[in-house]
Tab-separated table of C-alpha atoms in Angstrom:
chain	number	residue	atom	x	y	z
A	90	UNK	CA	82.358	-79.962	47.041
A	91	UNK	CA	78.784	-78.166	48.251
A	92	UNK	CA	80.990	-74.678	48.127
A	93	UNK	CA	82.304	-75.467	44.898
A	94	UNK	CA	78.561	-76.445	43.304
A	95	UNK	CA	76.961	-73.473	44.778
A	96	UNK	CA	79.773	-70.903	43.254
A	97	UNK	CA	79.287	-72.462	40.126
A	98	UNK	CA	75.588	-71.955	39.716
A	99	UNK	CA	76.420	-68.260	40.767
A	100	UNK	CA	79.060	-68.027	38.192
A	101	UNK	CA	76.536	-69.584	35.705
A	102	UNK	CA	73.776	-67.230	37.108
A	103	UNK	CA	76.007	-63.881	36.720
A	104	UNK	CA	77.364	-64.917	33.141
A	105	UNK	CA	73.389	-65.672	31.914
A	106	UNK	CA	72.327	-62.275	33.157
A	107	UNK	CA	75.876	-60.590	31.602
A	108	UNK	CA	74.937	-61.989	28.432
A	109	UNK	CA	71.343	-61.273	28.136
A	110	UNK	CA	70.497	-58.371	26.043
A	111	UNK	CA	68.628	-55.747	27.629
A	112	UNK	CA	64.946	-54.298	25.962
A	113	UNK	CA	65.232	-51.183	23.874
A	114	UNK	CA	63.441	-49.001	26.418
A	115	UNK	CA	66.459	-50.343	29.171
A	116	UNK	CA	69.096	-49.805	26.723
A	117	UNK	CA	68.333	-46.185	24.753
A	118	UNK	CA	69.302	-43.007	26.459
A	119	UNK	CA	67.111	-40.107	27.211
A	120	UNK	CA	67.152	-38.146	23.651
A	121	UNK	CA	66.162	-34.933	25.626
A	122	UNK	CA	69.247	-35.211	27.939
A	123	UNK	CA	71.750	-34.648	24.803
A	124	UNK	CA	69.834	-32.204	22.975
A	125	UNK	CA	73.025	-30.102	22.961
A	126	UNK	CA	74.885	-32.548	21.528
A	127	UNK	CA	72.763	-34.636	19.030
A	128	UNK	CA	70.118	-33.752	17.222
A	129	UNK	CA	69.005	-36.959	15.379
A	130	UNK	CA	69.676	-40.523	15.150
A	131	UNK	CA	68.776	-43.859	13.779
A	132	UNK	CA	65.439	-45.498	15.132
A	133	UNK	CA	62.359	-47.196	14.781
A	134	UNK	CA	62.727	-50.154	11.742
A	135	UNK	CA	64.989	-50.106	9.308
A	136	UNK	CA	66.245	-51.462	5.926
A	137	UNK	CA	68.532	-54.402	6.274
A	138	UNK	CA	70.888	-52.693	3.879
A	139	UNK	CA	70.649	-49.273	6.704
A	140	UNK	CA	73.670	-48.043	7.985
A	141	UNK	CA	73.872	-46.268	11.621
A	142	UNK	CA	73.714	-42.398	11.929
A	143	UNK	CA	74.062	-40.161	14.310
A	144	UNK	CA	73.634	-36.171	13.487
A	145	UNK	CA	75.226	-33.716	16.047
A	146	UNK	CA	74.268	-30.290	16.679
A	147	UNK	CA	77.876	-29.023	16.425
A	148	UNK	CA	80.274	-29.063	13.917
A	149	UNK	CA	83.356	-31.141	13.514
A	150	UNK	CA	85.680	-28.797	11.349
A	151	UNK	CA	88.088	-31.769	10.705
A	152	UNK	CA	85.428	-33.865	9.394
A	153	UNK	CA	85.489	-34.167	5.585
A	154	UNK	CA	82.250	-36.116	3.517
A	155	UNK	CA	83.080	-39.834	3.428
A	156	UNK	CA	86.151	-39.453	5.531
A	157	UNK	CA	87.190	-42.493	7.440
A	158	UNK	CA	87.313	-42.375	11.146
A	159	UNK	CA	88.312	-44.565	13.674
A	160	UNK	CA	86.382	-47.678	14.299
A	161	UNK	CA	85.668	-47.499	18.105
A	162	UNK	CA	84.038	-44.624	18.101
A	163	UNK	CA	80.730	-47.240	17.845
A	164	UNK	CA	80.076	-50.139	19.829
A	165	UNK	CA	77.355	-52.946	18.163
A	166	UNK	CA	75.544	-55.441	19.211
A	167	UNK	CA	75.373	-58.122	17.964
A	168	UNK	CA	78.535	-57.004	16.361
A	169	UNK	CA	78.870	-55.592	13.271
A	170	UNK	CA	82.205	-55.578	10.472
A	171	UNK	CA	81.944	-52.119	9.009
A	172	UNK	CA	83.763	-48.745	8.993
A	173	UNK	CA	82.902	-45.630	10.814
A	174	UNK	CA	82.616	-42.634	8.037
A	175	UNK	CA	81.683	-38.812	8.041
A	176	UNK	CA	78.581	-38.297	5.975
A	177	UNK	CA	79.628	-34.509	6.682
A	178	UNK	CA	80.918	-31.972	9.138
A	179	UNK	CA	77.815	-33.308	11.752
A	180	UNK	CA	76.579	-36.196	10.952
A	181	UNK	CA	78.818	-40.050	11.657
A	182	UNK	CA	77.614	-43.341	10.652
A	183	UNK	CA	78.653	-47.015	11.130
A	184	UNK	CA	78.126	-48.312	7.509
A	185	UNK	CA	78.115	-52.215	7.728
A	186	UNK	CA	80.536	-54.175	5.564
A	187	UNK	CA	77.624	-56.690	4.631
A	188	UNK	CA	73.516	-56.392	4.978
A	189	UNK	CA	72.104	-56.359	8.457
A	190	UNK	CA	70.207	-60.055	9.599
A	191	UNK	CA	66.231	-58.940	9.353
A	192	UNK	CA	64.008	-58.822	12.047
A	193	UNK	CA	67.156	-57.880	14.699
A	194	UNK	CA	67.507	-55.700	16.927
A	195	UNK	CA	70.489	-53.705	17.397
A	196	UNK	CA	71.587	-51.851	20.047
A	197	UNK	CA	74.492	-49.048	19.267
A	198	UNK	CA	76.575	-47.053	21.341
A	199	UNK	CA	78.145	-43.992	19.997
A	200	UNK	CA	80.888	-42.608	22.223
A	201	UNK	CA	80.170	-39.160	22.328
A	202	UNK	CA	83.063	-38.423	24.069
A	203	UNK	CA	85.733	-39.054	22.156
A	204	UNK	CA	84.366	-36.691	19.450
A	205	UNK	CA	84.111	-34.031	21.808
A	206	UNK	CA	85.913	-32.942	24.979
A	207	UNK	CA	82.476	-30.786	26.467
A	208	UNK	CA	80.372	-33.539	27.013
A	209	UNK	CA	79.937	-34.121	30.961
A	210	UNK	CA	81.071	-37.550	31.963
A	211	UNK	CA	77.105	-38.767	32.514
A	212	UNK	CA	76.407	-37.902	29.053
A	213	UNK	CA	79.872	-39.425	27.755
A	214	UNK	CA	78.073	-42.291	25.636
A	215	UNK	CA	74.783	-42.250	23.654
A	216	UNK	CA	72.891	-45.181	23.631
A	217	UNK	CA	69.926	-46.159	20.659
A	218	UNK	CA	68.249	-49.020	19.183
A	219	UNK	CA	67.137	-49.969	15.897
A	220	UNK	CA	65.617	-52.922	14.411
A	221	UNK	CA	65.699	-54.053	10.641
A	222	UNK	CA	62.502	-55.198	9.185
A	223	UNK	CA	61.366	-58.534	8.790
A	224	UNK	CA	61.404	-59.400	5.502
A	225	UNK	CA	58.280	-60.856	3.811
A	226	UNK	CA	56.027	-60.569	0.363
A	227	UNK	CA	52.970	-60.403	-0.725
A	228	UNK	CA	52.118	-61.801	-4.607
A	229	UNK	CA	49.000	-60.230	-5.747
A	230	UNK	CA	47.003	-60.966	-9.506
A	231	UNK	CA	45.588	-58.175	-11.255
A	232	UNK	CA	43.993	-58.592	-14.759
A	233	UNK	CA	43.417	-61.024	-17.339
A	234	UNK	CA	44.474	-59.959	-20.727
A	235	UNK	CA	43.781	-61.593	-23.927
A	236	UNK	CA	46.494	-62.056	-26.839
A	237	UNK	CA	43.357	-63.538	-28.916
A	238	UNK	CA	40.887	-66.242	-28.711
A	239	UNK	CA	43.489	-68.853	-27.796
A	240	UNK	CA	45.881	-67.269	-25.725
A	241	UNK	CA	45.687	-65.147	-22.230
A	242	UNK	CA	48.593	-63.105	-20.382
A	243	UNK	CA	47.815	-62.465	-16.483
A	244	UNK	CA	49.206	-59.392	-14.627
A	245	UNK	CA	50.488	-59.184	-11.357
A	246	UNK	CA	53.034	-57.335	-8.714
A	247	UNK	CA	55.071	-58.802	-6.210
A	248	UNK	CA	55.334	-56.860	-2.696
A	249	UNK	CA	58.296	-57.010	-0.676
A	250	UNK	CA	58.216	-55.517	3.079
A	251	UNK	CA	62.367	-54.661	2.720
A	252	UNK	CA	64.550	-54.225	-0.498
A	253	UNK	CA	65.100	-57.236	-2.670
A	254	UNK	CA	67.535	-57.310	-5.708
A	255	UNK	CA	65.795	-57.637	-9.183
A	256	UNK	CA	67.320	-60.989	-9.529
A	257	UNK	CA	65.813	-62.703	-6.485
A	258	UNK	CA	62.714	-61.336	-6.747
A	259	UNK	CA	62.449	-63.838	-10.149
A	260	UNK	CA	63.411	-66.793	-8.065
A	261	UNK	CA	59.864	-66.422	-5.585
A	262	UNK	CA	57.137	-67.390	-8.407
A	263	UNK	CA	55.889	-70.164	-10.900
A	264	UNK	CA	52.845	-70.894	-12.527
A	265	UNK	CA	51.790	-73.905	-14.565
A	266	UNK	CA	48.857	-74.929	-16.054
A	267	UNK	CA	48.011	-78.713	-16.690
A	268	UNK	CA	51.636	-79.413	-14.667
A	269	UNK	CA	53.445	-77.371	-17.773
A	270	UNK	CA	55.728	-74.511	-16.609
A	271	UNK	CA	54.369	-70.960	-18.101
A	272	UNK	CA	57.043	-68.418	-18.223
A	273	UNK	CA	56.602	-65.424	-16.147
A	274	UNK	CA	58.385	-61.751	-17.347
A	275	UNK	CA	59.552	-59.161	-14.836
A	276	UNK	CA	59.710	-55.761	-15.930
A	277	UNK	CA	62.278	-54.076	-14.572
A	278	UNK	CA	62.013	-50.797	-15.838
A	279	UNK	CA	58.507	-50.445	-14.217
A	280	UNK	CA	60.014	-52.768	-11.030
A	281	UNK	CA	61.353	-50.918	-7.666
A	282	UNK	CA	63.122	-52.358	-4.879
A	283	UNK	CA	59.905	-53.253	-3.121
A	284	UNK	CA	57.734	-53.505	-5.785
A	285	UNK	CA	57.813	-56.100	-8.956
A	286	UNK	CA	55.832	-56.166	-11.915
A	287	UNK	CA	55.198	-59.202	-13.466
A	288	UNK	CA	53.478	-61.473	-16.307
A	289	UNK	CA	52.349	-64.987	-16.270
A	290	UNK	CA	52.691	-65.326	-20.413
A	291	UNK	CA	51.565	-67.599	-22.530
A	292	UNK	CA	48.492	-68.837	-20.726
A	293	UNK	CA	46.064	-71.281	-23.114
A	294	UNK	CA	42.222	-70.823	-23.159
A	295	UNK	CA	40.367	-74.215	-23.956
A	296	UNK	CA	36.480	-75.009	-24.255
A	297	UNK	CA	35.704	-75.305	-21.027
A	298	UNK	CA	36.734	-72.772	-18.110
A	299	UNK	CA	40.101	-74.219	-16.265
A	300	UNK	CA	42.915	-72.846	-14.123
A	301	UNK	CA	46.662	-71.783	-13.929
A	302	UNK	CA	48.177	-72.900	-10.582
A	303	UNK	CA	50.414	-69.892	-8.797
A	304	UNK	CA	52.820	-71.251	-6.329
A	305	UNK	CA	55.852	-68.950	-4.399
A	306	UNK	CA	58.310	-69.983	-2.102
A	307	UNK	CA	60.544	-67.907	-0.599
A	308	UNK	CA	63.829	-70.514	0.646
A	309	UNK	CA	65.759	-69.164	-2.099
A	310	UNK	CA	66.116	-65.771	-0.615
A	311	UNK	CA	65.889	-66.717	2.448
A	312	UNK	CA	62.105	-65.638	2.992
A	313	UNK	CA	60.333	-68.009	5.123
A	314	UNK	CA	57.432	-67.997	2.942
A	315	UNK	CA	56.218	-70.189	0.775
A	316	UNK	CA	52.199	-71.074	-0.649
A	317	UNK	CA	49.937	-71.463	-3.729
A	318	UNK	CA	47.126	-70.332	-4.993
A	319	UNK	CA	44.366	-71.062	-8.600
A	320	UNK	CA	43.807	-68.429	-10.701
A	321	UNK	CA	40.420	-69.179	-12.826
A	322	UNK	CA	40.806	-69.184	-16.576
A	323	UNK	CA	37.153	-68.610	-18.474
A	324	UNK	CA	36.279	-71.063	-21.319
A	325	UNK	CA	35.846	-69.954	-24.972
A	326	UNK	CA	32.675	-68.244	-26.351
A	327	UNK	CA	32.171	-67.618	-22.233
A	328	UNK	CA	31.780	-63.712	-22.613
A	329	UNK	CA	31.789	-62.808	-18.489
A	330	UNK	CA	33.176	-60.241	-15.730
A	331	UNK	CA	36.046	-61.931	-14.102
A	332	UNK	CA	37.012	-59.791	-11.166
A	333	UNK	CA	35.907	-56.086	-9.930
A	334	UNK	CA	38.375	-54.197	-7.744
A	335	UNK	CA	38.006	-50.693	-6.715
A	336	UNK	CA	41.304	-48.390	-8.502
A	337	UNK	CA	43.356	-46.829	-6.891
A	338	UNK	CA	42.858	-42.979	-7.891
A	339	UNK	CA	42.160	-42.582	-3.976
A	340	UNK	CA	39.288	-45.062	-4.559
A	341	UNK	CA	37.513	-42.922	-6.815
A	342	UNK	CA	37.601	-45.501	-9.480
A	343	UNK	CA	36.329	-49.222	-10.260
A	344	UNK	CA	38.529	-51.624	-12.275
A	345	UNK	CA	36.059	-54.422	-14.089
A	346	UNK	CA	37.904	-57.305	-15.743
A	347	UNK	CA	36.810	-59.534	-18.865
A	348	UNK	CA	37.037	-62.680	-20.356
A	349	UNK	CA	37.370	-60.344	-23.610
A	350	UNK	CA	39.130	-57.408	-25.174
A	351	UNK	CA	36.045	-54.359	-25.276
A	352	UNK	CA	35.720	-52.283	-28.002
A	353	UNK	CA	37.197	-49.115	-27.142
A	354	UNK	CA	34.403	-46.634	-29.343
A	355	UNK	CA	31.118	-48.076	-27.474
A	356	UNK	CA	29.307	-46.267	-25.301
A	357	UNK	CA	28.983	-47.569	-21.954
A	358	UNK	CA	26.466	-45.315	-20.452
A	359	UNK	CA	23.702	-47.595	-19.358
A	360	UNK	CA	25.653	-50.622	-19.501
A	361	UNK	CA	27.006	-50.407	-16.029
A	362	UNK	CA	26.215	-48.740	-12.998
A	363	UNK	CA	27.838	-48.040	-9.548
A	364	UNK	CA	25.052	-47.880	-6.663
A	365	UNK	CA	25.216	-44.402	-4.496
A	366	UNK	CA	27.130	-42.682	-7.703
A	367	UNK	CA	26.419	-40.590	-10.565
A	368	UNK	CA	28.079	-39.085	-13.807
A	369	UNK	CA	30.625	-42.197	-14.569
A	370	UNK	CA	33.379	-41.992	-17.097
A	371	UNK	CA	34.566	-45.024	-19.070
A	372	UNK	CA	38.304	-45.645	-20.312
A	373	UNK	CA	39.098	-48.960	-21.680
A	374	UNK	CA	42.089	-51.109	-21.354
A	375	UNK	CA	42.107	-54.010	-23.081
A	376	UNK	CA	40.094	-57.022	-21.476
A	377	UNK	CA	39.496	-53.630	-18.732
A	378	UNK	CA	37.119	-51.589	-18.182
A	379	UNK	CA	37.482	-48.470	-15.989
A	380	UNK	CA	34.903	-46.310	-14.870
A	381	UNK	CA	35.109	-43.650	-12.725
A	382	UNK	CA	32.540	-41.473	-10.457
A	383	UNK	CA	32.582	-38.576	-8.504
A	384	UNK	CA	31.356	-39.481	-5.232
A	385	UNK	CA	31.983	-42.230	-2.936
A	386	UNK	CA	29.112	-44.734	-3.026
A	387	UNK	CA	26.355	-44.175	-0.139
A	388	UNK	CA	25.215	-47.890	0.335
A	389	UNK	CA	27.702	-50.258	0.022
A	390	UNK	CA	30.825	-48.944	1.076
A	391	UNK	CA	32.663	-50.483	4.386
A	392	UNK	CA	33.611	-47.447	6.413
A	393	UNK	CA	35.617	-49.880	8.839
A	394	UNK	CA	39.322	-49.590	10.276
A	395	UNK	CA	40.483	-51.959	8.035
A	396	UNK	CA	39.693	-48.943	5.168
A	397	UNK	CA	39.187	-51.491	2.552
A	398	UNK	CA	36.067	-50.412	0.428
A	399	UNK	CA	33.155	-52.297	-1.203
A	400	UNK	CA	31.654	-51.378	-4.325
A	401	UNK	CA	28.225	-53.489	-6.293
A	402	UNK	CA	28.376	-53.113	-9.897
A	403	UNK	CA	26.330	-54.306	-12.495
A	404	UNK	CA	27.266	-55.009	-15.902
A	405	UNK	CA	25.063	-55.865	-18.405
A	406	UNK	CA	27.469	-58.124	-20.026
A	407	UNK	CA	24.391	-58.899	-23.185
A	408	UNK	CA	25.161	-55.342	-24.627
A	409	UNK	CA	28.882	-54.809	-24.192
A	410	UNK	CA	30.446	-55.436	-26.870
A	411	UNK	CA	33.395	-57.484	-27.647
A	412	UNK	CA	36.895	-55.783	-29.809
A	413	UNK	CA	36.635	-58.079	-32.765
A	414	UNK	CA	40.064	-57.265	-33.817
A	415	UNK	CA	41.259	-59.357	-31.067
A	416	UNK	CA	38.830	-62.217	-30.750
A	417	UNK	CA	37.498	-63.977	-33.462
A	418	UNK	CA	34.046	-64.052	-32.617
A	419	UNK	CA	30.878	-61.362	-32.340
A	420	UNK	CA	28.907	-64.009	-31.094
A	421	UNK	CA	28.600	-64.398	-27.111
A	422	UNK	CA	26.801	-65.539	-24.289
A	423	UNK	CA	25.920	-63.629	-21.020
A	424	UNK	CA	23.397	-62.531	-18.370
A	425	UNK	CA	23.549	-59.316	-16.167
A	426	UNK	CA	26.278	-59.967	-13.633
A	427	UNK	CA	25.693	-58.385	-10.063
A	428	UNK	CA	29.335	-58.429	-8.743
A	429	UNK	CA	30.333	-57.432	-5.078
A	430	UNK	CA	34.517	-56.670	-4.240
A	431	UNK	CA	36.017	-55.954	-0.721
């Protein structure tokens, strides 16, 4: 019975170890050692919609573009349903049957060997690794825009870190406002696969200064994400800067959002000023003002590795005027606003 127990923990043992998948840096072969052979490959992170590929530095003759070829030339794990296909004369790849799981590794074995009879029989199979991203988002706000007095729109983009269809990219966000759904539009012409533009429509200005609610949650498309956020919305006859972010014209520009439309043929010269800068230009877009400058500020930019940058603007928010044609009123209510972003 003791002989029996002790060959079944060994038979246990060997079967854990069999099983256990070995690190990338184990696993890959020497890329060096088949330079005569292949001459690119698969690596690093990929898509999960990626197929395998392997490019050799010889040509097969036989090969024809999107040929079918035999399925064993590839081994996967964790395995894979695909088919094996010439991309051309040199290059192979495994092209999966259904999208890859995110944040996997897989390790791939291309017999080498059975494409070509001059291979030695050390160099018979290739080994690599990939792994597919993890797949995450990022919902960021941009500006404020004003239909009229009454009635507010609020940009934004969602950010994925790996492709996402159109259609679940509408199924991350909501926004309400006093527990009432507001609709948000995707534009899909101006969308990409990683990238969505959206609006939060439809968004009521009272009296007094209140708040839309943003909430995502990612368990629909199988993002394990999920969070909320408030998104202030400035009271009538409140004539203010909202938000200052620095553009993204390789930071050579400064993106001041407010509670009104401007008039587009004022002159803002004066009116606001960038510390550490000089000869600003003004474009206005709606409820936004842009203004750019020719040098970087000297004082209040954060030269750190995180490269995010700071810029102090002030707006004297007395003088600029409002676009009339939009909102019904001349008359409003300010002080200068000293504004810091990161």
């Amino acid at each position: 019975m003791k002989t029996n127990k002790i060959f079944g923990l060994f038979v246990a043992i060997f079967l854990l170890q069999s099983c256990t998948k070995k690190s990338a840096s184990d696993f890959d072969s020497d890329p060096s050692l088949f330079k005569d052979y292949i001459t690119g490959f698969s690596s690093g992170f990929v898509s999960v919609h990626s197929d395998f590929r392997v490019q050799l530095a010889f040509n097969k003759s036989d090969w024809k573009p999107n040929q079918e070829l035999d399925d064993d030339l590839f081994d996967i794990s964790p395995s894979v349903s695909g088919k094996v296909v010439a991309l051309s004369n040199n290059t192979i790849a495994f092209v999966p049957k259904e999208k890859l799981e995110q944040n996997t590794l897989y390790q791939i074995t291309l017999h080498l060997s059975q494409i070509t009879n001059k291979v030695p029989k050390e160099l018979a199979d290739f080994n690599f690794s990939v792994k597919t991203i993890k797949q995450d988002f990022l919902v960021n706000t941009q500006d404020l825009q004003s239909y009229s007095k009454d009635w507010y729109y609020l940009n934004g983009t969602l950010k994925t870190a790996d492709n996402l269809s159109f259609e679940d990219a509408q199924k991350i966000i909501k926004a309400t406002q006093n527990d009432k759904d507001l609709k948000i539009k995707f534009d899909k012409a101006t969308s990409t696969n990683t990238e969505f533009k959206f609006m939060i429509d439809s968004i009521q200005r009272f009296d007094d200064d209140s708040k839309i609610k943003i909430a995502w949650d990612g368990d629909d498309v199988d993002i394990d994400q999920k969070g909320s956020s408030f998104f202030p919305i400035p009271g009538k006859n409140q004539f203010k800067v909202l938000t200052i972010q620095v553009g993204d014209t390789n930071n050579q520009s400064v993106l001041i959002n407010f509670s009104d439309p401007l008039k587009k043929d004022q002159d803002f010269k004066g009116l606001v000023s960038i510390q550490g800068t000089n000869n600003l230009k003004f474009s206005t877009m709606g409820n936004v003002l842009k203004v750019f400058y020719d040098n970087e500020p000297t004082s209040s930019i954060d030269k750190g590795t995180s490269k995010t940058v700071a810029v102090e603007a002030a707006v004297d928010t007395a003088v600029v005027m409002v676009d009339t044609a939009a909102v019904d009123t001349e008359e409003v209510t300010a002080t200068d606003v000293a504004t810091a972003v990161e």
